[in-house]
CSV table of C-alpha atoms in Angstrom, one decimal:
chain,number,residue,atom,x,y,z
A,680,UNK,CA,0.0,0.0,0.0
A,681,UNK,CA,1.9,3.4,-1.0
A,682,UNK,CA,1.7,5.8,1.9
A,683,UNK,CA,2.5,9.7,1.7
A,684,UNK,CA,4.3,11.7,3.9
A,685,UNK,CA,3.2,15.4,4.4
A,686,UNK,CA,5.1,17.2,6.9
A,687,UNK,CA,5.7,14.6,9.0
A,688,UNK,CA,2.1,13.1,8.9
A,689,UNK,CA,1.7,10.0,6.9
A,690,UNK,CA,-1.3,9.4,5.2
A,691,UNK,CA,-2.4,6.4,3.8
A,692,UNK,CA,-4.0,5.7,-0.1
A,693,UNK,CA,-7.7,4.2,-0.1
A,694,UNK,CA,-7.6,0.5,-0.6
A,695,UNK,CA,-10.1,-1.9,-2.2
A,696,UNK,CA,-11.9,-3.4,1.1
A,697,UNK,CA,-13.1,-7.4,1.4
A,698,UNK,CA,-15.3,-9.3,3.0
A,699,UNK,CA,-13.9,-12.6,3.5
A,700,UNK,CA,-16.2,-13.7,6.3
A,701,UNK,CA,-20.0,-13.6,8.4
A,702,UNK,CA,-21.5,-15.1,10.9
A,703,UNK,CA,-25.2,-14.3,12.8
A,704,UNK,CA,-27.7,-15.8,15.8
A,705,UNK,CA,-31.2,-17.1,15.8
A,706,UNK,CA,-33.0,-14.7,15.3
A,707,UNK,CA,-36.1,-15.0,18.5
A,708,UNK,CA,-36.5,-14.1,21.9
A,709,UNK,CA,-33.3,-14.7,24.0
A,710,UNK,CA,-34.1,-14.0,27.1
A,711,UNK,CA,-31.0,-16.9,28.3
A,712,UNK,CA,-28.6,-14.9,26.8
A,713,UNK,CA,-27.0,-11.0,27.2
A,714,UNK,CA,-26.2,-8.9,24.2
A,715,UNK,CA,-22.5,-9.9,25.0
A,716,UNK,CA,-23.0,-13.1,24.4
A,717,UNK,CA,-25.0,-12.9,21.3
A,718,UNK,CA,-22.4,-10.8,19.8
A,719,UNK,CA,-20.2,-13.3,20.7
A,720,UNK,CA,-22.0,-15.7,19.3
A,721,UNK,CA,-22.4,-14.1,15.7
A,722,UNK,CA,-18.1,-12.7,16.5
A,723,UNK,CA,-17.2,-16.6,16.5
A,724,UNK,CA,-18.6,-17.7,13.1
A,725,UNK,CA,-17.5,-15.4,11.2
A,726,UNK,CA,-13.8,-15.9,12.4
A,727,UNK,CA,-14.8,-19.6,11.6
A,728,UNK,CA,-15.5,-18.7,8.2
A,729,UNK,CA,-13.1,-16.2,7.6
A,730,UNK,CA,-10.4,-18.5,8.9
A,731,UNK,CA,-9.3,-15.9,11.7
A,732,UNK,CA,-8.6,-15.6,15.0
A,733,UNK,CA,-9.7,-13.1,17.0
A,734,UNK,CA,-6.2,-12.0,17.8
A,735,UNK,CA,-6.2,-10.9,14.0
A,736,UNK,CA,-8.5,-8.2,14.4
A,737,UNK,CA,-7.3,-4.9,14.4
A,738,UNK,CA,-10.2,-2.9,14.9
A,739,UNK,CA,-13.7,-3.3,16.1
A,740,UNK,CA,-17.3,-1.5,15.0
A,741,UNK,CA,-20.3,-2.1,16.8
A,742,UNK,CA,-23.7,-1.4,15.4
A,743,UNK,CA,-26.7,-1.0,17.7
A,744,UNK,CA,-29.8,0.8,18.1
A,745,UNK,CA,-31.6,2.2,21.4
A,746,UNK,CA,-29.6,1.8,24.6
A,747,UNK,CA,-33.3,1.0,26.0
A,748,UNK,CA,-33.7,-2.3,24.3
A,749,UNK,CA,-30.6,-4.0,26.3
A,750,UNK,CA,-31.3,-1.5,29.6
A,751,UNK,CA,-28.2,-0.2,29.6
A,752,UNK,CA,-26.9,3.0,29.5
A,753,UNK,CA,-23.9,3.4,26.9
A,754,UNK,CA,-24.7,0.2,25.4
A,755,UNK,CA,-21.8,0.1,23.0
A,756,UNK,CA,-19.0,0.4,26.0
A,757,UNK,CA,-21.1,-2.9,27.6
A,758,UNK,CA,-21.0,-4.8,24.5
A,759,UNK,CA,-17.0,-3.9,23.7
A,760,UNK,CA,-15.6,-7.5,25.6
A,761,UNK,CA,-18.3,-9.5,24.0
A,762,UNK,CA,-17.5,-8.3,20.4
A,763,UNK,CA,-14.4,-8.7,20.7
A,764,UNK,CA,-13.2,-5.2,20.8
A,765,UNK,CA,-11.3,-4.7,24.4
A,766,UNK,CA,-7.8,-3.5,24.0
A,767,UNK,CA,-8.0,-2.4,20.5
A,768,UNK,CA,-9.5,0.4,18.3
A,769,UNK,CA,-13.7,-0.1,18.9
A,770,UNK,CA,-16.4,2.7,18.2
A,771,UNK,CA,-20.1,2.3,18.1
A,772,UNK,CA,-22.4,3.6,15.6
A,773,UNK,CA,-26.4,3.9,14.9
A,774,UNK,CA,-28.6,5.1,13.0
A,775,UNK,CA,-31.8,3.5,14.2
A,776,UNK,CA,-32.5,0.9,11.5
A,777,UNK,CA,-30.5,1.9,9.0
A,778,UNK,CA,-27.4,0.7,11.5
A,779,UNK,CA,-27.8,-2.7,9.8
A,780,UNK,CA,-25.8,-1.1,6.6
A,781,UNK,CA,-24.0,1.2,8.3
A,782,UNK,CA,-22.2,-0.2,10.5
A,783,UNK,CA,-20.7,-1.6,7.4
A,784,UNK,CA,-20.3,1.3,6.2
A,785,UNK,CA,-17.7,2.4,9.6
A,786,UNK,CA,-16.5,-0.7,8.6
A,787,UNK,CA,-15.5,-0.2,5.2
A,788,UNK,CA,-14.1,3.6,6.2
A,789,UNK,CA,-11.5,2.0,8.5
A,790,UNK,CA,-10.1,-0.5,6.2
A,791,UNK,CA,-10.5,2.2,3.0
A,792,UNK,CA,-8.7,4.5,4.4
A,793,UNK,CA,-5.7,2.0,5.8
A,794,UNK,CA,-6.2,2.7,9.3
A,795,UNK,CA,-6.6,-1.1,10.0
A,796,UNK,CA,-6.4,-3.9,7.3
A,797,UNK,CA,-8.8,-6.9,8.9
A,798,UNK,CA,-11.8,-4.9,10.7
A,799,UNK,CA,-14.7,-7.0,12.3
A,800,UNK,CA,-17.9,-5.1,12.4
A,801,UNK,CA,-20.5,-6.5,14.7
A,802,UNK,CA,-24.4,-5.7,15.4
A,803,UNK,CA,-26.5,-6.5,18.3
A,804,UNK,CA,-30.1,-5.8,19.5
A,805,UNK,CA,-32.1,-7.5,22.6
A,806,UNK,CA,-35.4,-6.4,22.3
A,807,UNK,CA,-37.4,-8.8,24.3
A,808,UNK,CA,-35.6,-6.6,27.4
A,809,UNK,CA,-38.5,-3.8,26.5
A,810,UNK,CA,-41.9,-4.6,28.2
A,811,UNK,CA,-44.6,-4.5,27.5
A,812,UNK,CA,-43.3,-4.5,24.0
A,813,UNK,CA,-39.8,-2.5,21.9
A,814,UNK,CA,-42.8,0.1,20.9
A,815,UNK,CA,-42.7,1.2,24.4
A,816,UNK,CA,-39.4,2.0,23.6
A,817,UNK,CA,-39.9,4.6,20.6
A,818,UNK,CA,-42.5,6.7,22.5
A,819,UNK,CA,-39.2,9.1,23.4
A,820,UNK,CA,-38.1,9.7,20.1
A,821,UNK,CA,-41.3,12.2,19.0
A,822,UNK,CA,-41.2,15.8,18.9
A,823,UNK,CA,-42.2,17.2,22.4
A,824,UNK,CA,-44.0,19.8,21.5
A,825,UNK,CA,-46.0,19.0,17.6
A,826,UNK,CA,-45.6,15.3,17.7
A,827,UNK,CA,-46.3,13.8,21.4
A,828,UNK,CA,-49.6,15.0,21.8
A,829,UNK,CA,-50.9,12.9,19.5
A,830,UNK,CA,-49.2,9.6,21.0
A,831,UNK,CA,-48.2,8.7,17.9
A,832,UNK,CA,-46.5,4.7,17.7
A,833,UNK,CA,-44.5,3.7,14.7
A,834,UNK,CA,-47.4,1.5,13.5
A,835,UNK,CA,-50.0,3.9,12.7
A,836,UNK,CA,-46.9,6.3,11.5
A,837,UNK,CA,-45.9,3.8,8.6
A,838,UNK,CA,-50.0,3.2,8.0
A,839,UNK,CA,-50.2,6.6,7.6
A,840,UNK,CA,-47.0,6.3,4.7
A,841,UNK,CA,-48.3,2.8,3.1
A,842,UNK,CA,-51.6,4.2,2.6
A,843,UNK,CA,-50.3,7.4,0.8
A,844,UNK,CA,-47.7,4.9,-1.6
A,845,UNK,CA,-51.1,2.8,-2.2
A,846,UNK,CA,-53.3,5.8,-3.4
A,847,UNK,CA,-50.7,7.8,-5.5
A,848,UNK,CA,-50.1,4.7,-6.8
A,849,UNK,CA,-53.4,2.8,-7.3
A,850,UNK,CA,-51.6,0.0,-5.7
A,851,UNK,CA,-54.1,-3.3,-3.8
A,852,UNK,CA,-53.0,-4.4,-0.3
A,853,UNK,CA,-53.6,-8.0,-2.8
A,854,UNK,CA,-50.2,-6.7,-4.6
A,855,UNK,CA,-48.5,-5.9,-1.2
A,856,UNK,CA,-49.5,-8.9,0.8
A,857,UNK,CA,-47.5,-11.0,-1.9
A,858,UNK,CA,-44.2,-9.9,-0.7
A,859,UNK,CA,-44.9,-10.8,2.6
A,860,UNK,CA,-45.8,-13.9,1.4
A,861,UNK,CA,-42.6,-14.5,-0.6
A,862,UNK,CA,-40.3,-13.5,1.9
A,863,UNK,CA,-41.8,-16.3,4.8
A,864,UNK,CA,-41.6,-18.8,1.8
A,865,UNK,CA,-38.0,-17.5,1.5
A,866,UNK,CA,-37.3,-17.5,5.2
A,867,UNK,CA,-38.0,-21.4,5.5
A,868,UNK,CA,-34.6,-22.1,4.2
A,869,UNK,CA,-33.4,-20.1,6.8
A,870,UNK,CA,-31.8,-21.4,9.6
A,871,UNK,CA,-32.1,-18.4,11.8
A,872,UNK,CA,-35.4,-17.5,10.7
A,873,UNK,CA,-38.2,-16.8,13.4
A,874,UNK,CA,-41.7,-16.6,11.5
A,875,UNK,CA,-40.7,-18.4,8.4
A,876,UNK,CA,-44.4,-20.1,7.3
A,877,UNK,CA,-46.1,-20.6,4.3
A,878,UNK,CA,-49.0,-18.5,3.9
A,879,UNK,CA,-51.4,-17.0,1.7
A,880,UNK,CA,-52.6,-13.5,0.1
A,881,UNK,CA,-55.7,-14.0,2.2
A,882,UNK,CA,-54.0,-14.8,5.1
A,883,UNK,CA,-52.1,-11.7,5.0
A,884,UNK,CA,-55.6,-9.6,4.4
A,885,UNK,CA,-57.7,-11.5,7.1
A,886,UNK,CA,-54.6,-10.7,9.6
A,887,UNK,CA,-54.9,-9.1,12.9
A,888,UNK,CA,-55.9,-5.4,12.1
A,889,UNK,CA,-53.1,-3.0,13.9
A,890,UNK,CA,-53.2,0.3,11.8
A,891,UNK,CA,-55.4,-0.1,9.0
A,892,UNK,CA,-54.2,-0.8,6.3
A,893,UNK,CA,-51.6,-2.2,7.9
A,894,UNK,CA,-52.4,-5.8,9.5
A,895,UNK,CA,-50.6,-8.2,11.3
A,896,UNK,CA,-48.7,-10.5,8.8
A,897,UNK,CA,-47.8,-7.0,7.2
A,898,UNK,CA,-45.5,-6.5,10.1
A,899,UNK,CA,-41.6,-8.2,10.7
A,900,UNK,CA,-41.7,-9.7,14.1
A,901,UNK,CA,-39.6,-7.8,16.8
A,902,UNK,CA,-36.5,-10.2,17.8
A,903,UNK,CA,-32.8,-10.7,19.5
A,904,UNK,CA,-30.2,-11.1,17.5
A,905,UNK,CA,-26.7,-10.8,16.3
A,906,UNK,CA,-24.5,-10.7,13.3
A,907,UNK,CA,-20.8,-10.1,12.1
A,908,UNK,CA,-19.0,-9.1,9.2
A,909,UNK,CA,-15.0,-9.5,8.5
A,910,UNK,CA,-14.0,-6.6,6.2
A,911,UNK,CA,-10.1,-6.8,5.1
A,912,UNK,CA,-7.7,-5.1,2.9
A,913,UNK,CA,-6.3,-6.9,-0.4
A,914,UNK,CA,-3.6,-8.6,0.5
A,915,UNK,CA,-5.2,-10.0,3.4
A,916,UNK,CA,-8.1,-11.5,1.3
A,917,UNK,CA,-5.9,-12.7,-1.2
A,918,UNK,CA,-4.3,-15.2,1.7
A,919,UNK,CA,-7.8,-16.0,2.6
A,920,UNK,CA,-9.8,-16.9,0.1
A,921,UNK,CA,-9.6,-17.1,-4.0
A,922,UNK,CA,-13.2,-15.6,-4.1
A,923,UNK,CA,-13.4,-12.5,-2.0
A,924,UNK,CA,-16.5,-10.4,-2.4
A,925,UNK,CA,-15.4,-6.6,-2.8
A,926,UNK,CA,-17.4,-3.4,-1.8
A,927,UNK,CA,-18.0,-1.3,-4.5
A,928,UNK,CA,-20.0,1.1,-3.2
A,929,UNK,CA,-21.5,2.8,-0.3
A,930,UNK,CA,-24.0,5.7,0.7
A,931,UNK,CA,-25.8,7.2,3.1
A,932,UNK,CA,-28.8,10.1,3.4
A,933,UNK,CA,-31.0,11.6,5.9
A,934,UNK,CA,-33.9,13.2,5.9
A,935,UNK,CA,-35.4,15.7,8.0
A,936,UNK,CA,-37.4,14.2,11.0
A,937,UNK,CA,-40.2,16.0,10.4
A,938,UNK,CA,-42.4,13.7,8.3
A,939,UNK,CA,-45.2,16.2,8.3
A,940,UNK,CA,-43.3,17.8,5.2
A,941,UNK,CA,-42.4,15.0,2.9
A,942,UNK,CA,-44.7,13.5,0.5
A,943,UNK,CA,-44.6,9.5,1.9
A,944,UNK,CA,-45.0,7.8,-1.5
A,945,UNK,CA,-41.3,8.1,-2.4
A,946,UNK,CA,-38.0,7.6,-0.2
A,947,UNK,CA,-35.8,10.2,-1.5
A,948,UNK,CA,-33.4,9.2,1.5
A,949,UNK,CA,-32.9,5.8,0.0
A,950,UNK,CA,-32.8,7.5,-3.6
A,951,UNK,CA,-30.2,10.0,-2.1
A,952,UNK,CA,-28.5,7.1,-0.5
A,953,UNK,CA,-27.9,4.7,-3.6
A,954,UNK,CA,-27.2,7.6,-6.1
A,955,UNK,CA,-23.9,7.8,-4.1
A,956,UNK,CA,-23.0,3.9,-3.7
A,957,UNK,CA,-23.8,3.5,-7.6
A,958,UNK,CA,-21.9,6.6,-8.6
A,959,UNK,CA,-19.2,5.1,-6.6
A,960,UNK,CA,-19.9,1.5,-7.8
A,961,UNK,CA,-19.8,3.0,-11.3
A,962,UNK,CA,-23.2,1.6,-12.0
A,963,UNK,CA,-25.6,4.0,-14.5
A,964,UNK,CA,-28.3,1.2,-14.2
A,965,UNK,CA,-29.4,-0.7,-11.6
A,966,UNK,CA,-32.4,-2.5,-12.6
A,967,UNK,CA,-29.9,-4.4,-15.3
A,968,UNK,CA,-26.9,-4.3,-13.2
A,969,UNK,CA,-27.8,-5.7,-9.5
A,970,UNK,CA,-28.4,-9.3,-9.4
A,971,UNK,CA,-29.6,-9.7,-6.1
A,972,UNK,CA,-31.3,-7.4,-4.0
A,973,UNK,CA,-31.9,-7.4,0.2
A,974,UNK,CA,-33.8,-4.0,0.7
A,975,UNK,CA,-34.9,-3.4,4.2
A,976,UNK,CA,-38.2,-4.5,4.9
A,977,UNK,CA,-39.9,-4.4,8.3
A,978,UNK,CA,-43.5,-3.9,6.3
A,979,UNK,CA,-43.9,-5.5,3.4
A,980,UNK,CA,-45.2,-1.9,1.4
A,981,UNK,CA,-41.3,-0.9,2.8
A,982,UNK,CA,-39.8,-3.6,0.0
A,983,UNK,CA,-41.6,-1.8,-2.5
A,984,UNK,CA,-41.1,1.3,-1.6
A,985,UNK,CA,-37.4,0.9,-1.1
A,986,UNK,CA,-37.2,-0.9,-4.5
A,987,UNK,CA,-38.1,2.3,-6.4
A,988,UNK,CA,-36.0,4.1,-4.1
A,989,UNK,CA,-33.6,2.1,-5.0
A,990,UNK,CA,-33.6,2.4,-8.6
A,991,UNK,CA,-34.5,-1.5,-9.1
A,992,UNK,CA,-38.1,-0.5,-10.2
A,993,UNK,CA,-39.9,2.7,-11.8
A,994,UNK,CA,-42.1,4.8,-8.8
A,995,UNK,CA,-45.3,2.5,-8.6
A,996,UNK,CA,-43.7,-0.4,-10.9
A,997,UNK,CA,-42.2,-2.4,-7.5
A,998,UNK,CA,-46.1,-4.1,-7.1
A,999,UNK,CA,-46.2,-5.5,-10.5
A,1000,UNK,CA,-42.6,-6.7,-10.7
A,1001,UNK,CA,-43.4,-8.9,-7.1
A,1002,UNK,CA,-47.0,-9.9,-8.7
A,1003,UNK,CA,-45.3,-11.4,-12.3
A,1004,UNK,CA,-42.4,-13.3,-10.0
A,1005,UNK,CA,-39.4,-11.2,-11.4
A,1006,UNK,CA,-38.6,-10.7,-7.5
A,1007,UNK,CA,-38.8,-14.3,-6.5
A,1008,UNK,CA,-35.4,-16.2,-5.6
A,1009,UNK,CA,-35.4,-17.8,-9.3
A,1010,UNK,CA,-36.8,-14.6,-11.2
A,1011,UNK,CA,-34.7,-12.0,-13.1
A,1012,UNK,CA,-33.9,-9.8,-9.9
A,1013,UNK,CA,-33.8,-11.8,-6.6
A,1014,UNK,CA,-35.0,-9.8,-3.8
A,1015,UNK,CA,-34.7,-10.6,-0.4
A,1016,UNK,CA,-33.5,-14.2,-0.8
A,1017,UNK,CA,-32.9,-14.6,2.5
A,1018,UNK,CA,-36.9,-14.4,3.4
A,1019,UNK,CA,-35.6,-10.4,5.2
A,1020,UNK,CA,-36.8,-9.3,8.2
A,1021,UNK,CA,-40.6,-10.3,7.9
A,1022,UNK,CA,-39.2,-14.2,7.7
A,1023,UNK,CA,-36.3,-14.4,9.6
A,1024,UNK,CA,-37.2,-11.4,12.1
A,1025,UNK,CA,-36.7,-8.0,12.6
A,1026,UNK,CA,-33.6,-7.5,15.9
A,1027,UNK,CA,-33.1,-3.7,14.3
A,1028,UNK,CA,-29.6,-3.3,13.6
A,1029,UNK,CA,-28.4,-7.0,14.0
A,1030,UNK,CA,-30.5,-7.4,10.2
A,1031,UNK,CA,-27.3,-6.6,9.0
A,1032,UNK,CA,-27.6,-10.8,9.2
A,1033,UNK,CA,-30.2,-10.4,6.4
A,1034,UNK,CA,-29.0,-7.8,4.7
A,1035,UNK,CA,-25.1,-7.0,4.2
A,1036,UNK,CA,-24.2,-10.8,5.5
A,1037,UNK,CA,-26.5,-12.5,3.0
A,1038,UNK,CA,-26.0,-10.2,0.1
A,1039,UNK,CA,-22.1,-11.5,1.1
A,1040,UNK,CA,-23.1,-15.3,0.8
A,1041,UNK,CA,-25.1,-14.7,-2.0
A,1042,UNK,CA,-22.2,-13.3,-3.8
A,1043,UNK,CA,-19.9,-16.0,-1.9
A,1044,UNK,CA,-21.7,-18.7,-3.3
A,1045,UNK,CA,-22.4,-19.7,0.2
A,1046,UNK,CA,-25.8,-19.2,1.0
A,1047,UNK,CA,-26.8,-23.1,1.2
A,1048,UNK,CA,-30.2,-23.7,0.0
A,1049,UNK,CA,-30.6,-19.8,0.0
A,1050,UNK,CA,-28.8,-19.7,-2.8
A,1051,UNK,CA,-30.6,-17.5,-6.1
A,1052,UNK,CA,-30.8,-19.6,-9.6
A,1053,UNK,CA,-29.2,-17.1,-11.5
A,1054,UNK,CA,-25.3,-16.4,-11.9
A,1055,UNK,CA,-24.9,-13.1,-9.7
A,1056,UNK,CA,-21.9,-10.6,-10.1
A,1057,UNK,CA,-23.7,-7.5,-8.1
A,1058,UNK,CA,-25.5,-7.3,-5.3
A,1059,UNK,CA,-27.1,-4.2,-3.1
A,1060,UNK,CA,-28.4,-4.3,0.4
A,1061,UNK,CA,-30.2,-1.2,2.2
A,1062,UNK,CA,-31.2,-0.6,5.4
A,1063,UNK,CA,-33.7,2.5,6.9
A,1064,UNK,CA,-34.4,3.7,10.0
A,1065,UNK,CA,-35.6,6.7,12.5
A,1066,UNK,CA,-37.7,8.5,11.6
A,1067,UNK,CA,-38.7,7.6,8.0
A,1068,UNK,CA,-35.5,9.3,7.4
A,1069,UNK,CA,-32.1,6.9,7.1
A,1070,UNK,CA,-31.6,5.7,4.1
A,1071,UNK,CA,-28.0,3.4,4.4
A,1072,UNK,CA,-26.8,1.5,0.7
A,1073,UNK,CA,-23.9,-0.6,0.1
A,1074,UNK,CA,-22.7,-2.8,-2.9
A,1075,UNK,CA,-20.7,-5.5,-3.5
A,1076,UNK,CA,-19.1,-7.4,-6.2
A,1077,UNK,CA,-17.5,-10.9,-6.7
A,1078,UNK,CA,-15.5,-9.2,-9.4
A,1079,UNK,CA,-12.4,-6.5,-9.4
């Protein structure tokens, strides 16, 4: 790696970043085990995998959400031995959902820039801790003064965006139900998932009502979980492994939090988001160019949604695409293989399991029974959190 030296300060050239390894929990309620040891957990398989020791690590990032969900203050100092980040470079980072790709993200930076050349990124949430339910836990993050009046809860917030995406759009809940439908189906192959199941349209429909229109089986399952990535410079992944899997892109956007003032149909902040990791990646057109897709979804409107803000469908084309099977795991653009976070479960940022990990194995060859029927080069994994705000994309290619 060439290196400059500026008066007396050396600075390092950005490098090509791998990822050579990943590993991630059950996702369910753990109430035997600590965030610590989850993250250990998730730490130790993808050393396995990777081939690494833990002593190889050079620098640590941990990804997690609200310090409420584990009840602890300063969450990201408690987690440090059980990630494995004591006595070397660690910082924590979060951006509600949207940690699941961005703590990638930190990742990537690091090894980039050449301030460490094998980082381990690691993401944790416990929400089974919150009671009566993690909702309980979000009724802090509203406006004082214009928002917490109301009592608003997250639910009848993203009702409130579906049902503008379905009237702009003249999209059915029929359309929208399928995803969720597809993705459980997915999740069965799973062997973390926690609601993978076969069900129906009409199941979906005749669901539990929680915000009209938003029903039950609309909704990803809160969960505990954990998940790690192994990011590496060149020369490192060239020891490792013949096929390393390289990020070729990244981005990040946020909104304002005051969701009064956007118009709900679209995500800019996901738009904003992957207009900088495909500039980066170089790609000019990502409906031909991605492969395989794992947008966030904890509704299954949100895959939609995030499909067009992702440039993998035109505004209102996402529905029609899911209904004629393009986005099943043998169609022409695989998305969310890995059954996402309404199959395998929803533990906030620890979907970076579902989302970075798996677009990783995808792209690795190694998701098992996972695996998409179509040769894949590309892949692209989002995540979004807050406030409707966070969009996070990153890309990734098995080719240099």
């Amino acid at each position: 790696m060439e290196v400059e030296r500026i008066s007396g300060l050396k600075f390092h050239k950005k490098q090509d970043v791998a990822i050579v390894g990943a590993g991630m929990t059950t996702f369910k309620r753990r109430l035997n085990e600590t965030g610590r040891e989850l993250s250990y957990l998730a730490v130790k398989q993808a050393l396995e995998e990777a081939g690494l020791t833990i002593d190889d690590i050079e620098m640590v990032v941990m990804g997690s959400a609200p310090d409420t969900f584990d009840g602890f203050h300063m969450k990201g100092e408690y987690l440090l031995d059980g990630s494995g980040g004591s006595n070397r470079p660690y910082m924590r980072v979060f951006v509600g959902g949207g940690t699941g790709v961005f703590a990638p993200i930190a990742g990537y930076w690091h090894v980039a820039s050449g301030l460490a050349d094998v980082c381990l990124v690691v993401c944790e949430e416990k929400m089974s801790s919150v009671h009566p339910h993690p909702q309980s836990a979000f009724k802090y993050i509203w406006d004082p003064i214009l928002d917490r009046p109301l009592s608003p809860n997250l639910i009848w917030i993203f009702a409130l965006e579906m049902r503008r995406y379905m009237h702009v759009h003249n999209i059915k809940h029929e359309d929208i139900a399928l995803v969720s439908v597809k993705n459980k189906a997915n999740a069965l192959d799973h062997p973390c998932a926690q609601v993978a199941e076969k069900i129906t349209v009409e199941d979906v429909l005749n669901s539990e009502p929680m915000a009209l229109p938003v029903r039950r089986l609309d909704v990803s399952p809160p969960s505990d979980g954990a998940a790690a990535l192994i990011m590496v410079a060149p020369h490192i992944a060239r020891q490792l492994t013949d096929n390393p899997v390289w990020v070729t892109g990244v981005g990040w956007a946020l909104d304002t939090t005051w969701w009064t003032n956007r118009d709900l149909y679209f995500p800019r902040y996901v738009a904003e988001a992957a207009k900088m990791a495909y500039r980066m990646a170089h790609i000019t057109d990502p409906r031909k160019e991605i492969d395989v897709a794992e947008p966030y979804d904890p509704f299954d409107y949100k895959e939609l949604h995030h499909m067009e803000g992702l440039g993998l469908a035109k505004k209102g084309e996402a529905p029609i695409l899911t209904r004629e099977g393009v986005t099943q795991r043998d169609g022409d653009l695989p998305t969310c293989p890995s059954g996402g976070l309404l199959g395998v479960g929803n533990p906030i940022a620890a979907t970076m399991g579902v989302k970075a990990c798996e677009i990783y194995w995808q792209l690795a060859y190694r998701a098992g029974k996972r695996q998409v029927a179509k040769e894949v080069t590309t892949g692209v994994c989002q995540a979004w959190g807050d406030l409707m705000q966070v969009g996070t994309v990153m890309v990734m290619s098995n080719k240099r």
